[in-house]
Short mmCIF file of C-alpha atoms in Angstrom, two decimals:
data_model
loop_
_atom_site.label_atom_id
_atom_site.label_comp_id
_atom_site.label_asym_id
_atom_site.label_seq_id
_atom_site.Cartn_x
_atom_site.Cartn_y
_atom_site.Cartn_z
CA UNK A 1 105.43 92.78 77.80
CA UNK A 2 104.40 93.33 81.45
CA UNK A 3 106.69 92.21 84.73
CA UNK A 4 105.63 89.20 86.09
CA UNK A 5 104.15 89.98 89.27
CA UNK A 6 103.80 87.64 92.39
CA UNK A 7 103.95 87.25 96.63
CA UNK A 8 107.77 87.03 97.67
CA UNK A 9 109.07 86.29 101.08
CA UNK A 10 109.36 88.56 103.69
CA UNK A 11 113.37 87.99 103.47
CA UNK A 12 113.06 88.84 99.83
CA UNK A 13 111.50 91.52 100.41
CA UNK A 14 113.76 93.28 102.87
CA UNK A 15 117.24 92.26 101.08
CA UNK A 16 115.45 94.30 97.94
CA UNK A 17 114.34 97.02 99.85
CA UNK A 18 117.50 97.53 102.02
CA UNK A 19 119.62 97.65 98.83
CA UNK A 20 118.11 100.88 98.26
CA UNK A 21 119.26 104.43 100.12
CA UNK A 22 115.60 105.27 100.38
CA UNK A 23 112.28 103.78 100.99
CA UNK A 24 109.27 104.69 102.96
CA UNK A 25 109.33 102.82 106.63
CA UNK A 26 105.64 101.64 105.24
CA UNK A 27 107.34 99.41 103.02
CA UNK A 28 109.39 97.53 104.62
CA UNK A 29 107.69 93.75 105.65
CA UNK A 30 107.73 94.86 109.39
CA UNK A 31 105.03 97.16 109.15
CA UNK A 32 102.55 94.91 107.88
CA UNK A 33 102.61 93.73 111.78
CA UNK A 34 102.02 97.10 113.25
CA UNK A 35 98.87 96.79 111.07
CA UNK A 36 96.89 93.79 112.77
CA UNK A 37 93.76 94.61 111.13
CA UNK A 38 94.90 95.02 108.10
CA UNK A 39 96.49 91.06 106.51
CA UNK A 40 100.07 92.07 105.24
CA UNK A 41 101.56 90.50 101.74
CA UNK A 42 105.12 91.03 100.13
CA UNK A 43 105.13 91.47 96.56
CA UNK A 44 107.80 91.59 93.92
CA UNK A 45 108.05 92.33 89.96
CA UNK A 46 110.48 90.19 88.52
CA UNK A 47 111.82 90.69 84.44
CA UNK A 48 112.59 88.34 81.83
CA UNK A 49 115.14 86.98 83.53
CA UNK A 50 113.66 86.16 86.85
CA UNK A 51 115.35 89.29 88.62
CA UNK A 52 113.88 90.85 91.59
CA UNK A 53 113.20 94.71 90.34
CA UNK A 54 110.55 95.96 92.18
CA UNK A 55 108.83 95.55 95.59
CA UNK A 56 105.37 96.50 97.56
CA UNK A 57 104.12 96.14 100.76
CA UNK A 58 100.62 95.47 100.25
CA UNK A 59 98.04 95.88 103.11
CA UNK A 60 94.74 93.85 102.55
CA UNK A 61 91.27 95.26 104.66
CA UNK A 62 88.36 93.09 104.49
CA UNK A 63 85.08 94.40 104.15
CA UNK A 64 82.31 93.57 107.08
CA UNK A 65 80.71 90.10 106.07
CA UNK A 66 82.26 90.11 102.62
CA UNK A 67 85.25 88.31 101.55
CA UNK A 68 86.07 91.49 99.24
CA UNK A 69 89.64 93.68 100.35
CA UNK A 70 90.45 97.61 100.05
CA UNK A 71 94.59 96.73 99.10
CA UNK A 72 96.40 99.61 100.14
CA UNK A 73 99.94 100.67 99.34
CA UNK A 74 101.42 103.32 101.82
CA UNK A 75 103.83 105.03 100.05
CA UNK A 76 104.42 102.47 97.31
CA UNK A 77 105.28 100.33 95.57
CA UNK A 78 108.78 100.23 95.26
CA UNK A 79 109.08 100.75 91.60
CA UNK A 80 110.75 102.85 88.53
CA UNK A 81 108.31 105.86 89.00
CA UNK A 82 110.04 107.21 86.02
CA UNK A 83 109.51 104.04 83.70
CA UNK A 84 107.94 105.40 80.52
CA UNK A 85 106.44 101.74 80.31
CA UNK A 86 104.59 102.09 83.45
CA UNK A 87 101.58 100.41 82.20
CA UNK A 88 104.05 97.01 82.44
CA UNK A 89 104.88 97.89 86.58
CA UNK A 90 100.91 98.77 87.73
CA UNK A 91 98.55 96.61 85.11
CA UNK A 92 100.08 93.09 86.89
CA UNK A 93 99.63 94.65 90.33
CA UNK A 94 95.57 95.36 89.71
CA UNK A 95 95.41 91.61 87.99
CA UNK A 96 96.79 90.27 90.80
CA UNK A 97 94.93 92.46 94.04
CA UNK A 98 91.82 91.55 91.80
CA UNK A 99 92.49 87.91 92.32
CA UNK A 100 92.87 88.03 95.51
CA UNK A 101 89.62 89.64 96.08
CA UNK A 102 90.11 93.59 95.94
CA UNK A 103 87.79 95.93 95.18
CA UNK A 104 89.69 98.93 95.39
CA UNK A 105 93.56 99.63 95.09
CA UNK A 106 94.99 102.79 96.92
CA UNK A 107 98.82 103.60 96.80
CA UNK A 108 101.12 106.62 97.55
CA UNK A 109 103.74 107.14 94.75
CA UNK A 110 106.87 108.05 96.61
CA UNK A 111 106.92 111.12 93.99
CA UNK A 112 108.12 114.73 94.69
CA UNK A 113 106.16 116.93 93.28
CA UNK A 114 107.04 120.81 94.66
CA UNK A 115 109.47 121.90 96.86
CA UNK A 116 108.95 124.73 99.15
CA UNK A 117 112.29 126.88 100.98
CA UNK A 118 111.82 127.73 104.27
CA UNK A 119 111.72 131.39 103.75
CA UNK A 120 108.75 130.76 101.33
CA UNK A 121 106.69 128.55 103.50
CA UNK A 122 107.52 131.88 106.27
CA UNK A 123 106.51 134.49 103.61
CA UNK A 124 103.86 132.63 102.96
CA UNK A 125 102.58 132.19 106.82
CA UNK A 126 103.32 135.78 107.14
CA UNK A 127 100.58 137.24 103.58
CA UNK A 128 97.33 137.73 105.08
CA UNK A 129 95.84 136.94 100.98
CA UNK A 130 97.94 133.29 101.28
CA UNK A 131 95.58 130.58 102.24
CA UNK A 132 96.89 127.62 101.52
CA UNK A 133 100.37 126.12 100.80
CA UNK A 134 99.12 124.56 97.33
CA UNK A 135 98.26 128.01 96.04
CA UNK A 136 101.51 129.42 97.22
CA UNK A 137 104.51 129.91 94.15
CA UNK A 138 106.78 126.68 94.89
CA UNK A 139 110.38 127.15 95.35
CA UNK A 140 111.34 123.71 92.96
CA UNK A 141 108.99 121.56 90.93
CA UNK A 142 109.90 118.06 89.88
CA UNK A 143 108.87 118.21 86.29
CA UNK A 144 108.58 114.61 85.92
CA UNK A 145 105.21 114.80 88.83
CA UNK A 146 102.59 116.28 86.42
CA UNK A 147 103.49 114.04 83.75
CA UNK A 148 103.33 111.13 85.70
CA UNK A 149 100.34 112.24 87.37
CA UNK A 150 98.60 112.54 83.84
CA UNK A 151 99.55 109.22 82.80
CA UNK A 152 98.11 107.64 85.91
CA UNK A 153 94.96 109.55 85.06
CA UNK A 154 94.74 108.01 81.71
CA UNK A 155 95.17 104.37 83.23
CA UNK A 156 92.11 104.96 85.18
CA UNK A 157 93.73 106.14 88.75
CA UNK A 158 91.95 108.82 90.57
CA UNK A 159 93.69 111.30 92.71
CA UNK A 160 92.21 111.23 96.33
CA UNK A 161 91.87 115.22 97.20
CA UNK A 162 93.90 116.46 100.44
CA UNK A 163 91.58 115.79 103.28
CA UNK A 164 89.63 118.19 105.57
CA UNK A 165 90.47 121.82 105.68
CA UNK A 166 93.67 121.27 107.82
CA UNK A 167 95.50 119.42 104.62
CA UNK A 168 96.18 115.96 106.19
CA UNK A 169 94.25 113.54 103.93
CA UNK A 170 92.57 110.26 105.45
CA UNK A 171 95.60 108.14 104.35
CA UNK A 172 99.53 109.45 104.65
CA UNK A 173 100.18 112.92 104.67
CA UNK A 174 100.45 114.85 101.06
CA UNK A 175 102.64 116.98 102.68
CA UNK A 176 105.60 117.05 104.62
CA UNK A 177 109.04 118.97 106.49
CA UNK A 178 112.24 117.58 105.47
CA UNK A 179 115.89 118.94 106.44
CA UNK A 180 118.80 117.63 103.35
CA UNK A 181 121.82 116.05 105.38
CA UNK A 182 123.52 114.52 102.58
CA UNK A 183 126.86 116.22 102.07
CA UNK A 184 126.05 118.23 104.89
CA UNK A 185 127.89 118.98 108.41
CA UNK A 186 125.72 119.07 110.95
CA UNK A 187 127.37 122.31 112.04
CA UNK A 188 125.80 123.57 108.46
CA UNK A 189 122.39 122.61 109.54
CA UNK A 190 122.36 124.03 112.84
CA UNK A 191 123.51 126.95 110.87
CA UNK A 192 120.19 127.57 108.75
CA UNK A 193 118.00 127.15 112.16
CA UNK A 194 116.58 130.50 113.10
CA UNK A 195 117.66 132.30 116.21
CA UNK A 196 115.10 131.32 118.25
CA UNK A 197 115.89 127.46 117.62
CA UNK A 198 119.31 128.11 118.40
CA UNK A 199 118.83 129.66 121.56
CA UNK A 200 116.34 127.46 122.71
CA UNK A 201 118.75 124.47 122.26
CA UNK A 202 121.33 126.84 123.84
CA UNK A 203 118.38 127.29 127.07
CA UNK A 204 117.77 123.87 127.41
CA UNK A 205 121.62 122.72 127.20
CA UNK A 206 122.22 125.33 130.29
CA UNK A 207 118.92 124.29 132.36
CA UNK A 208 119.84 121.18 132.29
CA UNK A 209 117.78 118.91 130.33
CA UNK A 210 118.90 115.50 129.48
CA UNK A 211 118.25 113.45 126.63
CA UNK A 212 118.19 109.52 126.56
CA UNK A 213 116.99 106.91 124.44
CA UNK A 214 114.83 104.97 125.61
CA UNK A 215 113.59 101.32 125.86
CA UNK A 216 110.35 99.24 125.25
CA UNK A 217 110.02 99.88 129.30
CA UNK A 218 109.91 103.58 128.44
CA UNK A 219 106.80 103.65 126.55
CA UNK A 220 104.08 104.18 129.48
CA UNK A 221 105.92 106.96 130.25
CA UNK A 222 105.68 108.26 126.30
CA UNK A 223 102.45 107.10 125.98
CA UNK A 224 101.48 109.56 129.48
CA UNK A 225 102.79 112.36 127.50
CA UNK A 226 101.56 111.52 124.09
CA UNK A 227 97.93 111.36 125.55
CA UNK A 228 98.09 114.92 127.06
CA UNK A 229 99.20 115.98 123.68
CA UNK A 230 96.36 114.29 122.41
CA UNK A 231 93.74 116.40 124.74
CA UNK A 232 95.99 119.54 123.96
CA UNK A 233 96.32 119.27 119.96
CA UNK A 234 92.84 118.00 119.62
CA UNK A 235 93.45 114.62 117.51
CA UNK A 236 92.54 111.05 118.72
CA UNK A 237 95.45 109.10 120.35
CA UNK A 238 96.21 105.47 119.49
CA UNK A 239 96.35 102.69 122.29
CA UNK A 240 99.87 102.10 124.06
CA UNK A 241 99.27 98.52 122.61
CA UNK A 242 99.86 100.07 118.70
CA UNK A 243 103.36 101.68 120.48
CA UNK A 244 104.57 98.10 121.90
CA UNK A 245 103.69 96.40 119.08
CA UNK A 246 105.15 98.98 116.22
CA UNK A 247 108.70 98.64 118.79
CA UNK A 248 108.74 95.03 118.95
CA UNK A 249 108.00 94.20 115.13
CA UNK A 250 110.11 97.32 113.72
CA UNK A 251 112.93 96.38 116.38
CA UNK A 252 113.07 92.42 115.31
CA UNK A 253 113.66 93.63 111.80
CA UNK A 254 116.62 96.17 112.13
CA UNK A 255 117.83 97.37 115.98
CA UNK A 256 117.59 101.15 114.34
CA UNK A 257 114.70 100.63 112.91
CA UNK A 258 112.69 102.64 115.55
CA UNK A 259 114.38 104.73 118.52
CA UNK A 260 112.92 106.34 121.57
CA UNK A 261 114.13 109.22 122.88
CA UNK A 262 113.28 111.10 126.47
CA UNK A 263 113.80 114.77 127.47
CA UNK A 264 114.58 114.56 131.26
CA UNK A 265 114.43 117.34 133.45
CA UNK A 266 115.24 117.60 137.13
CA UNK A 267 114.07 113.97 137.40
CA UNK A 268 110.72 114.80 135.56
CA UNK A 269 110.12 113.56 131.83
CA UNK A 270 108.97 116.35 129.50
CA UNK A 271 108.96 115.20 126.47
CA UNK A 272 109.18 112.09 124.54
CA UNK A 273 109.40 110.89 120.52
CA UNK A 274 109.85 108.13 118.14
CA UNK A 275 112.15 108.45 115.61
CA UNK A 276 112.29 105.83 111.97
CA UNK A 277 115.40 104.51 109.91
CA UNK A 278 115.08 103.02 106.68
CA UNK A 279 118.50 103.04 104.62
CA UNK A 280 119.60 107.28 104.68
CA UNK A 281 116.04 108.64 105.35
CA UNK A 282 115.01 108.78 109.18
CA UNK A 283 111.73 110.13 110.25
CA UNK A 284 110.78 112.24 113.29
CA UNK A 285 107.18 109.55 113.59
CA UNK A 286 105.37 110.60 117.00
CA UNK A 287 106.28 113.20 119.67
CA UNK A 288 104.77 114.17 123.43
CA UNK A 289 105.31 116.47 125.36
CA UNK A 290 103.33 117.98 128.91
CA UNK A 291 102.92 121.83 129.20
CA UNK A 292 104.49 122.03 132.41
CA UNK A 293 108.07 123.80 132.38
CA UNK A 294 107.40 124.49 128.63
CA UNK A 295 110.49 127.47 129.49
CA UNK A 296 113.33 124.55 129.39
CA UNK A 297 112.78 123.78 126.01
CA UNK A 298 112.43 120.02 126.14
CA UNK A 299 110.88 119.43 121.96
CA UNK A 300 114.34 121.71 120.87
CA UNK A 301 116.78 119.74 123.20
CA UNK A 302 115.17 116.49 121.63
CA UNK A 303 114.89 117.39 118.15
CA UNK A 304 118.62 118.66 118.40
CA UNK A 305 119.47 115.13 119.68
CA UNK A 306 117.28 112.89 117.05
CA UNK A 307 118.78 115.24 114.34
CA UNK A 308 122.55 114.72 115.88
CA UNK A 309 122.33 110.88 115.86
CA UNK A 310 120.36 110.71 112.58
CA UNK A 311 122.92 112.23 111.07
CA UNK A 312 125.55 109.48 112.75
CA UNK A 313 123.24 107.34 110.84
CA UNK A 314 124.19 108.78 107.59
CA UNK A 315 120.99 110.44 107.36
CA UNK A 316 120.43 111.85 103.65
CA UNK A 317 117.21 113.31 104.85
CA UNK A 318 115.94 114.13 108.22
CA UNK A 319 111.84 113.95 107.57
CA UNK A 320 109.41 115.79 110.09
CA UNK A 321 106.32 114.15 108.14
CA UNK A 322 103.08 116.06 108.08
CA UNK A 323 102.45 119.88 107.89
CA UNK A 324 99.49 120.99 107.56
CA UNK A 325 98.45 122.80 104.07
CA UNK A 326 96.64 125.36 105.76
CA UNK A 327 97.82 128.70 106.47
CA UNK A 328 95.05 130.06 108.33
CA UNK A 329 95.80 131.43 111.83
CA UNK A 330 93.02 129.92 113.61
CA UNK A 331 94.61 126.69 112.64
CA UNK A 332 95.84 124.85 115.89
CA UNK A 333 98.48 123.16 113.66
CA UNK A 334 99.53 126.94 112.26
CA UNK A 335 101.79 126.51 114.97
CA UNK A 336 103.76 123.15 114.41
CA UNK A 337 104.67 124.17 110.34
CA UNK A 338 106.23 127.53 112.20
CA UNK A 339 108.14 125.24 114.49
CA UNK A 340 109.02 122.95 111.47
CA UNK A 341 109.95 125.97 109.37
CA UNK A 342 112.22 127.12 111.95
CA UNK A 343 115.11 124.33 111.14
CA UNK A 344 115.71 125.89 107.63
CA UNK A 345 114.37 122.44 105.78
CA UNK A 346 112.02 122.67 102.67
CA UNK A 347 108.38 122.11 102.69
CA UNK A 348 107.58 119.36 100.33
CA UNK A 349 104.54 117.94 98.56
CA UNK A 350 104.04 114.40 97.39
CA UNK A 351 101.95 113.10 93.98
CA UNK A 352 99.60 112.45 96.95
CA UNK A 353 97.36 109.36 96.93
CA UNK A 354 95.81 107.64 94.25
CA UNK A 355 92.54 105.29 93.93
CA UNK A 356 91.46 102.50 91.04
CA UNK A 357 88.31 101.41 91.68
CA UNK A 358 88.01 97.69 90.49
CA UNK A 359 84.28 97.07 91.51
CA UNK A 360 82.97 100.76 90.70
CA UNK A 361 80.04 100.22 93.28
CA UNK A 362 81.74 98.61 96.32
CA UNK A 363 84.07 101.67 95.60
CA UNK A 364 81.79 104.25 95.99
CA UNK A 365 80.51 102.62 98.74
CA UNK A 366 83.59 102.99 100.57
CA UNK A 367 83.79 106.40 99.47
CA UNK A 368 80.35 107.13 101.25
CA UNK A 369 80.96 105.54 104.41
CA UNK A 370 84.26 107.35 104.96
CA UNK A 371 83.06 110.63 104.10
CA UNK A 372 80.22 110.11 107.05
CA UNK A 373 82.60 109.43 109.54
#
């Protein structure tokens, strides 16, 4: 017998989700209004005996002229990935996105699949044969990932393939940098950095850069930054609007929800970043920084700090989100996986995302259109 599936309030929603020491911060009911393009719903999966047991932010696109929706689930739903019944958790979810006019259903099982060390993901940077991460002997795997990946192949999912030849795919990224706090001083994980991270945080202590957190009237001054780093690292920045309006929804759900912090230096801000707190996982989500007085070390100083308060958070895991799969030197993001690698964390790849086409033509539509853009 399948859950019963249904919408739930938003305040249902967030008492389920905040019982529980980790979920992604795109499913928690405050991000369906960072989203205005997208129309948000809560839903919950509820047993025999009317208990709350499962949870999804579900994020509703409408097609031009068509009252038809792509329903997308960002890392989620919130549900027993491990259920060997998990026909009963995903079959109500496509009844119900169907009847509410979906197409197509896309969601990001918050699955491990392989783990990389950080000496790996090095070794690997450093073999001139190694071209991509994937192909690269994993330090862990989660044995539980191909299984479960099978059985959604069997229900009809498709896997979307990691996107473009720099590894981010179109949705959320497949794979990511994470640093374990859990159990851990933070004396212990400034101890696995390499050298060079410790003596940059060392350089920027002793030329003086400051570190604040910031307010909502700080984000211009992020947004400055984050736009040169746009020009710099070649990738398409958001508006400032997104920024003020992912501060204000995030904040009215949880004060700690979303930080900004601000690298100061002789009066002069060098760089800025977001940072994300869901239950014991907090996310390092956008950073900026200029190119001028690079020598201070500004992105150490405020990494060191994000990292130092996360973990007065009761941070489990300290999350970097994407690297880039590619380990190709020409890469322009070659350079931010080194950086990444240099805190001693663990490269680590997701299930990735997964499609089920309900109208097999509308689908492959979609498909078409986004692979022209």
């Amino acid at each position: 017998m399948s859950y019963r599936l249904k919408a739930i309030t938003r305040e249902e929603h967030l008492a389920f989700v905040t019982a529980r020491p980790s979920v992604s911060h795109m499913q928690v009911p405050s991000w369906g209004d960072v989203k205005p393009d997208w129309r948000a719903q809560s839903l919950g999966w509820f047993d025999e005996d009317g208990r709350l047991v499962g949870a999804g932010l579900v994020l509703l696109r409408p097609l031009p002229k068509l009252k038809r929706y792509l329903a997308y689930l960002p890392e989620g739903p919130v549900i027993d990935w491990t259920a060997a019944d998990l026909e009963r958790w995903l079959e109500p979810m496509l009844t119900y996105l169907k009847g509410q006019g979906a197409f197509s259903v896309k969601m990001g099982p918050p699955v491990v699949a392989r783990r990389w060390s950080a000496e790996a993901v090095k070794a690997a940077i450093a073999d001139p044969q190694a071209r991509h991460l994937r192909d690269v002997g994993a330090t862990a795997h989660e044995p539980r990932a191909a299984d479960l990946a099978d059985r959604l192949r069997r229900m009809g999912w498709q896997q979307t393939e990691p996107g473009g030849e720099d590894g981010f795919a179109a949705g959320q990224p497949r794979y990511v940098f994470q640093i374990p706090f859990a159990g851990r001083s933070l004396e212990e994980i400034q101890s696995d950095f390499n050298q060079q991270w410790r003596r940059n945080i060392k350089k920027a202590e002793k030329a003086g850069v400051k570190v604040v957190q910031g307010g909502y009237e700080d984000l211009p001054a992020f947004y400055a930054l984050y736009v040169e780093t746009a020009e710099r690292d070649r990738f398409i920045p958001r508006p400032l609007a997104y920024f003020q309006r992912m501060w204000t929804a995030l904040q009215a759900e949880d004060d700690d929800r979303m930080r900004l912090y601000l690298a100061h230096h002789e009066g002069e801000v060098l760089a800025a970043a977001t940072m994300l707190t869901v239950g014991e996982h907090v996310w390092y989500s956008y950073g900026a920084s200029t190119s001028r007085k690079r020598e201070v070390q500004p992105n150490n100083a405020i990494q060191w700090r994000m990292m130092s308060d996360a973990h007065e958070l009761g941070a489990a895991v300290y999350d970097f989100r994407g690297i880039t799969d590619t380990l190709d030197e020409d890469n322009h993001l070659l350079g931010l996986l080194r950086f990444k690698a240099g805190t001693g964390g663990q490269a680590v790849e997701y299930l990735g995302e997964w499609d089920y086409p309900l109208n097999k033509v509308l689908h492959k539509a979609l498909d078409l259109y986004m692979s022209r853009r």
